[in-house]
mmCIF file of C-alpha atoms and ligand atoms in Angstrom:
data_model
loop_
_atom_site.group_PDB
_atom_site.id
_atom_site.type_symbol
_atom_site.label_atom_id
_atom_site.label_comp_id
_atom_site.label_asym_id
_atom_site.label_seq_id
_atom_site.Cartn_x
_atom_site.Cartn_y
_atom_site.Cartn_z
ATOM 1 C CA MET A 1322 -27.058 -51.425 28.493
ATOM 2 C CA LEU A 1323 -25.382 -54.656 27.399
ATOM 3 C CA ALA A 1324 -22.453 -55.906 29.482
ATOM 4 C CA LEU A 1325 -20.270 -59.020 29.543
ATOM 5 C CA ARG A 1326 -20.152 -60.012 33.187
ATOM 6 C CA LEU A 1327 -18.153 -62.695 34.927
ATOM 7 C CA TYR A 1328 -20.012 -64.675 37.596
ATOM 8 C CA GLY A 1329 -17.299 -67.213 38.412
ATOM 9 C CA LYS A 1330 -15.084 -69.834 36.845
ATOM 10 C CA GLU A 1331 -16.043 -70.189 33.161
ATOM 11 C CA ASP A 1332 -19.302 -68.387 33.828
ATOM 12 C CA LEU A 1333 -19.466 -65.316 31.615
ATOM 13 C CA ARG A 1334 -22.854 -63.821 30.803
ATOM 14 C CA LEU A 1335 -24.008 -61.231 28.335
ATOM 15 C CA GLU A 1336 -26.729 -59.364 30.147
ATOM 16 C CA ASP A 1337 -28.709 -56.226 30.440
ATOM 17 C CA ALA A 1338 -27.030 -54.131 33.150
ATOM 18 C CA ASP A 1339 -27.880 -50.692 34.525
ATOM 19 C CA VAL A 1340 -26.233 -47.739 32.816
ATOM 20 C CA PRO A 1341 -23.772 -46.374 35.395
ATOM 21 C CA ARG A 1342 -24.645 -42.987 36.825
ATOM 22 C CA LEU A 1343 -22.223 -40.201 37.459
ATOM 23 C CA GLU A 1344 -21.456 -40.068 41.142
ATOM 24 C CA GLY A 1345 -18.827 -37.892 42.759
ATOM 25 C CA ALA A 1346 -16.122 -36.236 40.686
ATOM 26 C CA GLY A 1347 -15.532 -38.765 37.914
ATOM 27 C CA ALA A 1348 -16.920 -39.175 34.416
ATOM 28 C CA ILE A 1349 -18.868 -41.590 32.227
ATOM 29 C CA LEU A 1350 -17.285 -42.934 29.060
ATOM 30 C CA ARG A 1351 -19.179 -44.369 26.105
ATOM 31 C CA VAL A 1352 -17.029 -47.352 25.088
ATOM 32 C CA ARG A 1353 -16.251 -47.414 21.346
ATOM 33 C CA ALA A 1354 -13.605 -50.130 21.178
ATOM 34 C CA THR A 1355 -12.325 -52.562 23.779
ATOM 35 C CA SER A 1356 -9.842 -55.341 23.353
ATOM 36 C CA ILE A 1357 -9.836 -58.777 24.973
ATOM 37 C CA CYS A 1358 -6.652 -59.473 26.946
ATOM 38 C CA ALA A 1359 -5.031 -62.587 28.385
ATOM 39 C CA THR A 1360 -5.947 -61.153 31.800
ATOM 40 C CA ASP A 1361 -9.645 -61.369 30.866
ATOM 41 C CA ILE A 1362 -9.117 -64.945 29.694
ATOM 42 C CA LYS A 1363 -7.350 -65.788 32.947
ATOM 43 C CA ALA A 1364 -10.225 -64.272 34.947
ATOM 44 C CA TYR A 1365 -12.619 -66.439 32.951
ATOM 45 C CA THR A 1366 -10.709 -69.686 33.362
ATOM 46 C CA THR A 1367 -10.024 -69.210 37.086
ATOM 47 C CA GLY A 1368 -12.988 -67.122 38.223
ATOM 48 C CA ALA A 1369 -10.559 -65.414 40.580
ATOM 49 C CA ARG A 1370 -11.758 -61.837 41.006
ATOM 50 C CA THR A 1371 -12.192 -59.634 44.076
ATOM 51 C CA LYS A 1372 -15.616 -58.514 42.864
ATOM 52 C CA ILE A 1373 -18.130 -61.035 41.487
ATOM 53 C CA PRO A 1374 -20.043 -60.470 39.316
ATOM 54 C CA VAL A 1375 -17.789 -58.028 37.510
ATOM 55 C CA THR A 1376 -17.881 -56.559 34.024
ATOM 56 C CA LEU A 1377 -14.537 -57.489 32.474
ATOM 57 C CA GLY A 1378 -12.485 -55.345 30.054
ATOM 58 C CA HIS A 1379 -9.650 -52.911 30.746
ATOM 59 C CA GLU A 1380 -8.191 -52.081 27.315
ATOM 60 C CA PHE A 1381 -10.536 -49.480 25.892
ATOM 61 C CA ALA A 1382 -11.121 -46.240 24.063
ATOM 62 C CA GLY A 1383 -14.229 -44.135 23.875
ATOM 63 C CA GLU A 1384 -15.911 -40.832 24.298
ATOM 64 C CA ILE A 1385 -16.567 -38.979 27.544
ATOM 65 C CA ILE A 1386 -20.273 -38.259 27.542
ATOM 66 C CA GLU A 1387 -20.699 -36.845 31.029
ATOM 67 C CA ALA A 1388 -18.295 -35.448 33.600
ATOM 68 C CA SER A 1389 -18.259 -33.654 36.916
ATOM 69 C CA GLU A 1390 -17.781 -29.912 37.093
ATOM 70 C CA GLU A 1391 -14.028 -30.310 37.339
ATOM 71 C CA HIS A 1392 -13.575 -32.453 34.252
ATOM 72 C CA GLN A 1393 -16.004 -30.670 31.942
ATOM 73 C CA LYS A 1394 -13.306 -29.999 29.377
ATOM 74 C CA TYR A 1395 -13.224 -33.721 28.577
ATOM 75 C CA VAL A 1396 -16.898 -33.943 27.633
ATOM 76 C CA SER A 1397 -17.364 -35.193 24.031
ATOM 77 C CA LYS A 1398 -13.616 -35.835 23.750
ATOM 78 C CA ARG A 1399 -12.249 -39.121 22.359
ATOM 79 C CA VAL A 1400 -9.985 -40.578 25.029
ATOM 80 C CA ILE A 1401 -8.071 -43.563 26.324
ATOM 81 C CA VAL A 1402 -7.765 -44.257 30.028
ATOM 82 C CA ASN A 1403 -5.101 -46.108 31.971
ATOM 83 C CA PRO A 1404 -7.238 -48.752 33.725
ATOM 84 C CA ASN A 1405 -4.830 -48.822 36.653
ATOM 85 C CA ILE A 1406 -6.017 -46.241 39.137
ATOM 86 C CA PHE A 1407 -3.200 -45.037 41.387
ATOM 87 C CA CYS A 1408 -3.350 -42.920 44.531
ATOM 88 C CA GLY A 1409 -0.714 -40.398 43.430
ATOM 89 C CA ARG A 1410 0.343 -39.837 47.036
ATOM 90 C CA CYS A 1411 2.190 -42.879 48.311
ATOM 91 C CA GLU A 1412 5.971 -43.194 48.248
ATOM 92 C CA TYR A 1413 5.916 -45.222 45.008
ATOM 93 C CA CYS A 1414 3.609 -42.812 43.218
ATOM 94 C CA ILE A 1415 5.785 -39.893 44.279
ATOM 95 C CA MET A 1416 8.900 -41.597 42.926
ATOM 96 C CA GLY A 1417 7.154 -42.265 39.604
ATOM 97 C CA GLU A 1418 6.784 -45.996 40.138
ATOM 98 C CA HIS A 1419 2.996 -45.895 40.305
ATOM 99 C CA VAL A 1420 2.725 -49.572 39.357
ATOM 100 C CA LEU A 1421 3.900 -50.448 42.874
ATOM 101 C CA CYS A 1422 1.200 -48.309 44.514
ATOM 102 C CA PRO A 1423 -0.382 -50.314 47.360
ATOM 103 C CA ASN A 1424 -3.593 -48.313 46.926
ATOM 104 C CA ARG A 1425 -3.973 -49.212 43.249
ATOM 105 C CA TYR A 1426 -7.087 -50.779 41.822
ATOM 106 C CA ALA A 1427 -8.035 -51.480 38.224
ATOM 107 C CA ILE A 1428 -11.026 -50.913 35.988
ATOM 108 C CA GLY A 1429 -12.286 -54.251 34.642
ATOM 109 C CA ILE A 1430 -10.583 -56.150 37.437
ATOM 110 C CA ASP A 1431 -11.607 -54.670 40.787
ATOM 111 C CA VAL A 1432 -14.475 -52.515 39.488
ATOM 112 C CA ASP A 1433 -16.712 -52.841 36.421
ATOM 113 C CA GLY A 1434 -14.861 -52.581 33.127
ATOM 114 C CA SER A 1435 -15.256 -51.837 29.462
ATOM 115 C CA PHE A 1436 -17.043 -54.880 28.003
ATOM 116 C CA ALA A 1437 -20.155 -52.717 28.234
ATOM 117 C CA GLU A 1438 -21.653 -49.709 26.536
ATOM 118 C CA TYR A 1439 -20.620 -47.374 29.338
ATOM 119 C CA VAL A 1440 -17.927 -47.393 31.995
ATOM 120 C CA VAL A 1441 -17.246 -45.160 35.008
ATOM 121 C CA ILE A 1442 -13.966 -43.222 34.953
ATOM 122 C CA PRO A 1443 -12.999 -42.374 38.535
ATOM 123 C CA ASP A 1444 -11.852 -38.911 39.506
ATOM 124 C CA ARG A 1445 -8.441 -40.295 40.454
ATOM 125 C CA ALA A 1446 -7.805 -41.387 36.850
ATOM 126 C CA PHE A 1447 -7.865 -37.722 35.816
ATOM 127 C CA ARG A 1448 -5.849 -36.546 38.801
ATOM 128 C CA VAL A 1449 -2.970 -38.964 38.318
ATOM 129 C CA GLY A 1450 -2.605 -38.377 34.582
ATOM 130 C CA GLY A 1451 -4.429 -41.440 33.342
ATOM 131 C CA VAL A 1452 -6.744 -39.874 30.740
ATOM 132 C CA TYR A 1453 -5.512 -38.828 27.301
ATOM 133 C CA GLU A 1454 -7.164 -37.461 24.228
ATOM 134 C CA ILE A 1455 -6.813 -39.604 21.107
ATOM 135 C CA PRO A 1456 -5.388 -37.756 18.086
ATOM 136 C CA ALA A 1457 -7.967 -37.480 15.297
ATOM 137 C CA HIS A 1458 -6.056 -39.746 12.910
ATOM 138 C CA LEU A 1459 -6.072 -42.717 15.289
ATOM 139 C CA SER A 1460 -9.082 -45.030 15.347
ATOM 140 C CA TYR A 1461 -10.687 -46.151 18.600
ATOM 141 C CA GLU A 1462 -9.549 -49.702 17.804
ATOM 142 C CA GLU A 1463 -5.898 -48.687 17.507
ATOM 143 C CA ALA A 1464 -6.140 -46.472 20.577
ATOM 144 C CA SER A 1465 -7.546 -49.336 22.661
ATOM 145 C CA LEU A 1466 -4.250 -51.189 22.142
ATOM 146 C CA VAL A 1467 -2.160 -48.476 23.774
ATOM 147 C CA GLU A 1468 -2.845 -50.068 27.160
ATOM 148 C CA PRO A 1469 -1.213 -53.476 26.520
ATOM 149 C CA LEU A 1470 1.475 -51.865 24.375
ATOM 150 C CA SER A 1471 2.377 -49.485 27.189
ATOM 151 C CA ALA A 1472 2.904 -52.436 29.543
ATOM 152 C CA CYS A 1473 5.405 -53.736 26.956
ATOM 153 C CA PHE A 1474 6.932 -50.256 26.732
ATOM 154 C CA ARG A 1475 7.574 -50.362 30.465
ATOM 155 C CA GLY A 1476 9.044 -53.849 30.149
ATOM 156 C CA GLN A 1477 11.558 -52.712 27.543
ATOM 157 C CA ARG A 1478 12.378 -49.467 29.285
ATOM 158 C CA LYS A 1479 13.226 -51.356 32.465
ATOM 159 C CA LEU A 1480 15.210 -53.834 30.389
ATOM 160 C CA MET A 1481 17.135 -50.920 28.891
ATOM 161 C CA ILE A 1482 16.591 -52.050 25.299
ATOM 162 C CA GLY A 1483 18.709 -49.807 23.145
ATOM 163 C CA PRO A 1484 20.375 -49.325 19.762
ATOM 164 C CA GLY A 1485 22.164 -52.420 18.493
ATOM 165 C CA ASP A 1486 20.748 -54.879 21.022
ATOM 166 C CA VAL A 1487 20.023 -58.446 20.007
ATOM 167 C CA VAL A 1488 16.652 -59.103 21.603
ATOM 168 C CA ALA A 1489 15.126 -62.562 21.984
ATOM 169 C CA ILE A 1490 11.395 -62.787 22.638
ATOM 170 C CA ILE A 1491 9.917 -66.076 23.819
ATOM 171 C CA GLY A 1492 6.245 -66.263 22.808
ATOM 172 C CA ALA A 1493 4.733 -64.731 19.675
ATOM 173 C CA GLY A 1494 1.203 -64.071 20.866
ATOM 174 C CA PRO A 1495 -0.173 -60.509 20.742
ATOM 175 C CA ILE A 1496 2.114 -59.419 23.594
ATOM 176 C CA GLY A 1497 5.219 -61.026 22.085
ATOM 177 C CA LEU A 1498 4.448 -59.335 18.778
ATOM 178 C CA MET A 1499 3.994 -55.976 20.500
ATOM 179 C CA HIS A 1500 7.413 -56.500 22.051
ATOM 180 C CA LEU A 1501 8.801 -57.228 18.588
ATOM 181 C CA LYS A 1502 7.493 -53.949 17.199
ATOM 182 C CA LEU A 1503 8.683 -51.983 20.221
ATOM 183 C CA ALA A 1504 12.150 -53.561 20.237
ATOM 184 C CA LYS A 1505 12.553 -52.437 16.632
ATOM 185 C CA ALA A 1506 11.373 -48.962 17.589
ATOM 186 C CA PHE A 1507 13.899 -48.924 20.456
ATOM 187 C CA GLY A 1508 16.699 -49.675 18.000
ATOM 188 C CA ALA A 1509 17.280 -53.416 18.341
ATOM 189 C CA ALA A 1510 19.663 -54.655 15.657
ATOM 190 C CA LYS A 1511 18.141 -58.122 15.607
ATOM 191 C CA VAL A 1512 14.982 -59.604 17.046
ATOM 192 C CA ILE A 1513 14.774 -63.370 17.481
ATOM 193 C CA MET A 1514 11.369 -64.849 18.248
ATOM 194 C CA SER A 1515 10.578 -68.316 19.489
ATOM 195 C CA GLU A 1516 7.156 -69.909 19.680
ATOM 196 C CA ILE A 1517 5.571 -73.334 19.261
ATOM 197 C CA ASP A 1518 2.692 -72.233 17.021
ATOM 198 C CA GLU A 1519 3.795 -72.235 13.398
ATOM 199 C CA ARG A 1520 1.113 -69.715 12.299
ATOM 200 C CA ARG A 1521 2.268 -67.219 14.896
ATOM 201 C CA LEU A 1522 5.861 -67.637 13.780
ATOM 202 C CA GLU A 1523 4.812 -66.792 10.242
ATOM 203 C CA ILE A 1524 3.144 -63.621 11.497
ATOM 204 C CA ALA A 1525 6.252 -62.750 13.527
ATOM 205 C CA ALA A 1526 8.407 -63.082 10.406
ATOM 206 C CA LYS A 1527 5.970 -60.947 8.446
ATOM 207 C CA LEU A 1528 6.010 -58.270 11.166
ATOM 208 C CA GLY A 1529 9.768 -57.996 11.057
ATOM 209 C CA ALA A 1530 11.331 -60.689 13.250
ATOM 210 C CA ASP A 1531 14.824 -61.317 11.918
ATOM 211 C CA HIS A 1532 14.874 -64.940 13.033
ATOM 212 C CA VAL A 1533 12.050 -67.248 14.097
ATOM 213 C CA ILE A 1534 12.526 -70.453 16.034
ATOM 214 C CA ASN A 1535 9.936 -73.173 16.500
ATOM 215 C CA SER A 1536 11.004 -74.288 19.956
ATOM 216 C CA ALA A 1537 8.848 -77.424 19.735
ATOM 217 C CA LYS A 1538 10.958 -78.649 16.842
ATOM 218 C CA GLU A 1539 14.293 -76.919 17.269
ATOM 219 C CA ASP A 1540 16.746 -76.506 20.129
ATOM 220 C CA ILE A 1541 16.293 -72.861 21.106
ATOM 221 C CA GLU A 1542 19.681 -72.584 22.817
ATOM 222 C CA LYS A 1543 21.538 -74.024 19.841
ATOM 223 C CA ARG A 1544 19.728 -71.755 17.385
ATOM 224 C CA VAL A 1545 20.225 -68.561 19.409
ATOM 225 C CA MET A 1546 23.913 -69.343 19.846
ATOM 226 C CA GLU A 1547 24.255 -69.944 16.099
ATOM 227 C CA ILE A 1548 22.520 -66.660 15.288
ATOM 228 C CA THR A 1549 24.631 -64.709 17.785
ATOM 229 C CA SER A 1550 27.965 -66.427 17.049
ATOM 230 C CA GLY A 1551 27.953 -68.071 20.454
ATOM 231 C CA LYS A 1552 27.300 -64.930 22.478
ATOM 232 C CA GLY A 1553 23.606 -65.187 23.277
ATOM 233 C CA ALA A 1554 20.963 -62.459 23.318
ATOM 234 C CA ASP A 1555 21.687 -59.131 24.980
ATOM 235 C CA ALA A 1556 18.140 -59.039 26.270
ATOM 236 C CA VAL A 1557 15.471 -61.724 26.598
ATOM 237 C CA ILE A 1558 11.766 -61.086 27.088
ATOM 238 C CA VAL A 1559 9.652 -63.981 28.299
ATOM 239 C CA ALA A 1560 6.195 -63.255 26.902
ATOM 240 C CA VAL A 1561 4.603 -66.573 27.694
ATOM 241 C CA GLY A 1562 3.529 -67.835 31.114
ATOM 242 C CA ALA A 1563 5.595 -71.013 31.231
ATOM 243 C CA GLY A 1564 8.377 -71.998 33.612
ATOM 244 C CA SER A 1565 10.184 -73.812 30.792
ATOM 245 C CA ALA A 1566 10.371 -70.511 28.877
ATOM 246 C CA GLN A 1567 11.920 -68.833 31.923
ATOM 247 C CA LYS A 1568 14.533 -71.571 32.068
ATOM 248 C CA ASP A 1569 15.210 -71.167 28.343
ATOM 249 C CA ALA A 1570 15.752 -67.437 28.880
ATOM 250 C CA LEU A 1571 18.613 -68.187 31.261
ATOM 251 C CA LYS A 1572 20.196 -70.456 28.647
ATOM 252 C CA ILE A 1573 20.004 -68.020 25.731
ATOM 253 C CA VAL A 1574 20.966 -64.782 27.471
ATOM 254 C CA ALA A 1575 24.457 -63.376 26.849
ATOM 255 C CA ARG A 1576 26.966 -62.795 29.644
ATOM 256 C CA GLY A 1577 26.048 -59.525 31.287
ATOM 257 C CA GLY A 1578 22.672 -59.655 29.552
ATOM 258 C CA ARG A 1579 19.233 -58.781 30.826
ATOM 259 C CA ILE A 1580 16.046 -60.834 31.202
ATOM 260 C CA ASN A 1581 12.477 -59.723 31.807
ATOM 261 C CA PHE A 1582 9.976 -62.285 33.082
ATOM 262 C CA PHE A 1583 7.205 -60.277 31.469
ATOM 263 C CA ALA A 1584 4.465 -62.907 31.711
ATOM 264 C CA GLY A 1585 3.209 -64.172 35.051
ATOM 265 C CA LEU A 1586 2.914 -67.914 35.592
ATOM 266 C CA PRO A 1587 -0.431 -69.640 36.178
ATOM 267 C CA ALA A 1588 -1.483 -70.159 39.809
ATOM 268 C CA GLY A 1589 0.077 -73.313 41.227
ATOM 269 C CA LYS A 1590 2.885 -73.271 38.674
ATOM 270 C CA GLU A 1591 4.969 -70.429 40.092
ATOM 271 C CA GLU A 1592 7.724 -72.634 41.476
ATOM 272 C CA VAL A 1593 10.404 -73.155 38.834
ATOM 273 C CA PRO A 1594 13.696 -74.895 39.590
ATOM 274 C CA VAL A 1595 16.451 -72.914 37.883
ATOM 275 C CA ASN A 1596 20.210 -73.024 37.917
ATOM 276 C CA THR A 1597 20.820 -69.777 39.789
ATOM 277 C CA ASN A 1598 24.544 -70.095 39.142
ATOM 278 C CA ILE A 1599 23.769 -68.924 35.614
ATOM 279 C CA ILE A 1600 22.575 -65.629 37.087
ATOM 280 C CA HIS A 1601 25.688 -65.442 39.227
ATOM 281 C CA TYR A 1602 28.379 -66.401 36.708
ATOM 282 C CA LYS A 1603 26.861 -64.814 33.626
ATOM 283 C CA GLN A 1604 26.296 -61.728 35.819
ATOM 284 C CA ILE A 1605 22.910 -61.067 34.346
ATOM 285 C CA ILE A 1606 20.144 -58.734 35.399
ATOM 286 C CA LEU A 1607 16.888 -60.607 35.909
ATOM 287 C CA LEU A 1608 13.746 -58.568 36.433
ATOM 288 C CA GLY A 1609 10.007 -58.601 36.046
ATOM 289 C CA THR A 1610 7.543 -55.888 35.083
ATOM 290 C CA SER A 1611 3.809 -55.506 34.827
ATOM 291 C CA MET A 1612 1.369 -52.684 34.154
ATOM 292 C CA GLN A 1613 2.483 -49.180 33.226
ATOM 293 C CA THR A 1614 2.937 -45.787 34.845
ATOM 294 C CA PRO A 1615 1.041 -42.708 33.602
ATOM 295 C CA TYR A 1616 4.275 -41.557 31.925
ATOM 296 C CA GLU A 1617 4.710 -44.858 30.079
ATOM 297 C CA PHE A 1618 1.061 -44.809 29.032
ATOM 298 C CA LYS A 1619 1.402 -41.311 27.573
ATOM 299 C CA ARG A 1620 4.705 -42.047 25.826
ATOM 300 C CA THR A 1621 3.235 -45.143 24.203
ATOM 301 C CA LEU A 1622 0.283 -43.172 22.890
ATOM 302 C CA ASP A 1623 2.816 -40.742 21.383
ATOM 303 C CA LEU A 1624 4.673 -43.616 19.669
ATOM 304 C CA VAL A 1625 1.475 -44.982 18.150
ATOM 305 C CA ALA A 1626 0.258 -41.512 17.154
ATOM 306 C CA ALA A 1627 3.583 -40.793 15.443
ATOM 307 C CA GLY A 1628 3.248 -44.002 13.422
ATOM 308 C CA ILE A 1629 6.428 -45.464 14.928
ATOM 309 C CA VAL A 1630 4.538 -48.478 16.183
ATOM 310 C CA ASP A 1631 1.680 -49.606 13.950
ATOM 311 C CA VAL A 1632 -0.758 -51.746 15.939
ATOM 312 C CA LYS A 1633 -3.242 -52.305 13.100
ATOM 313 C CA PRO A 1634 -1.738 -55.651 11.960
ATOM 314 C CA LEU A 1635 -2.396 -57.029 15.448
ATOM 315 C CA ILE A 1636 -6.162 -56.593 15.124
ATOM 316 C CA THR A 1637 -7.570 -59.768 13.580
ATOM 317 C CA HIS A 1638 -11.177 -59.860 14.784
ATOM 318 C CA MET A 1639 -13.950 -57.374 15.542
ATOM 319 C CA PHE A 1640 -17.341 -58.096 17.052
ATOM 320 C CA GLY A 1641 -20.331 -56.113 18.233
ATOM 321 C CA LEU A 1642 -21.089 -56.362 21.964
ATOM 322 C CA LYS A 1643 -24.206 -58.409 21.229
ATOM 323 C CA ASN A 1644 -21.802 -61.047 19.903
ATOM 324 C CA GLY A 1645 -19.559 -60.585 22.933
ATOM 325 C CA LEU A 1646 -19.628 -64.253 23.953
ATOM 326 C CA GLU A 1647 -18.539 -65.255 20.467
ATOM 327 C CA ALA A 1648 -15.761 -62.658 20.653
ATOM 328 C CA PHE A 1649 -14.644 -64.166 23.933
ATOM 329 C CA SER A 1650 -14.622 -67.728 22.660
ATOM 330 C CA THR A 1651 -12.612 -66.580 19.626
ATOM 331 C CA ALA A 1652 -10.017 -65.020 21.942
ATOM 332 C CA LEU A 1653 -10.087 -68.108 24.148
ATOM 333 C CA LYS A 1654 -9.195 -70.356 21.205
ATOM 334 C CA GLY A 1655 -6.173 -68.182 20.524
ATOM 335 C CA GLU A 1656 -6.737 -68.381 16.794
ATOM 336 C CA GLY A 1657 -6.344 -64.699 16.035
ATOM 337 C CA LEU A 1658 -4.305 -61.978 17.677
ATOM 338 C CA LYS A 1659 -6.231 -59.072 19.150
ATOM 339 C CA VAL A 1660 -9.997 -59.511 19.310
ATOM 340 C CA ILE A 1661 -11.847 -56.213 19.597
ATOM 341 C CA ILE A 1662 -15.378 -55.631 20.782
ATOM 342 C CA LYS A 1663 -17.176 -52.535 19.538
ATOM 343 C CA PRO A 1664 -20.072 -51.844 21.909
HETATM 344 ZN ZN1 ZN B 716 -4.586 -56.271 29.350
HETATM 345 ZN ZN1 ZN B 717 0.191 -44.619 45.267
#
């Protein structure tokens, strides 16, 4: 089968790999749609992976073609799978905070992923509630976006986004735009988006952002204060991996507001000098989130299936797996939004 495999820093190869065989109690999934994520791009630019070579890809949807005795009922079903495989037994898993599981590993990161015709679904994925059938009216492409969207869902849930909130989102890439759609679904009264790429700001406005700010040309603090009559945003989501954006978040948040550092910073750039007195005197809640629990994954699928969050406008490119390298370079250039590979 064809697979896009990472051999090291900027060394991605499209090659003929062995079709995985069913071993133990898991299943084999025929990949029908898989989306390229910033995490895949980061793996490519840094080469930092526990397993090398590794087939990348963790946002996917497909069909179970073979399963162990126990999971027979899934055979020939269209499914999505949470790529984060949790133990289900540790203290964090028991309390429902699976994302903190010390025994976690991820498909497409620690083991071979979905930029291939077939991918192994471990037994644990089924046991911990990580496998869900896709409703017939949803396409594989849409379903493949439940994974990144569910990470955003977690981010907003933890940030307690609710009816009437003024939400500011810094960064209007695919993740920022997913946050925009979710914030609206959660009842935000106003969503303000800032970004330095004019094309992305246009898309944000088209997708429902109430105010867009080009932070390369405008003073973000001044603009947010104008929009909010001097109060600031109730909640701020930093959806870009830049220390300057984290500092901006502290400036534009309202007193008693909440901030989520949703995007991680690049290696070597994690140290950011900030005025921590802002946290103290504005009495804000500052948190970070990543990944998603089985519950959040399922709830997000329900939101997409119900048509409350439409992910279709986020899909700008589709490629066959034989053009996988081209797909990757398209995603790398950041020209479109979500680039999907259809093996
Ligand atoms: Zn991802
Ligand atoms: Zn666990």
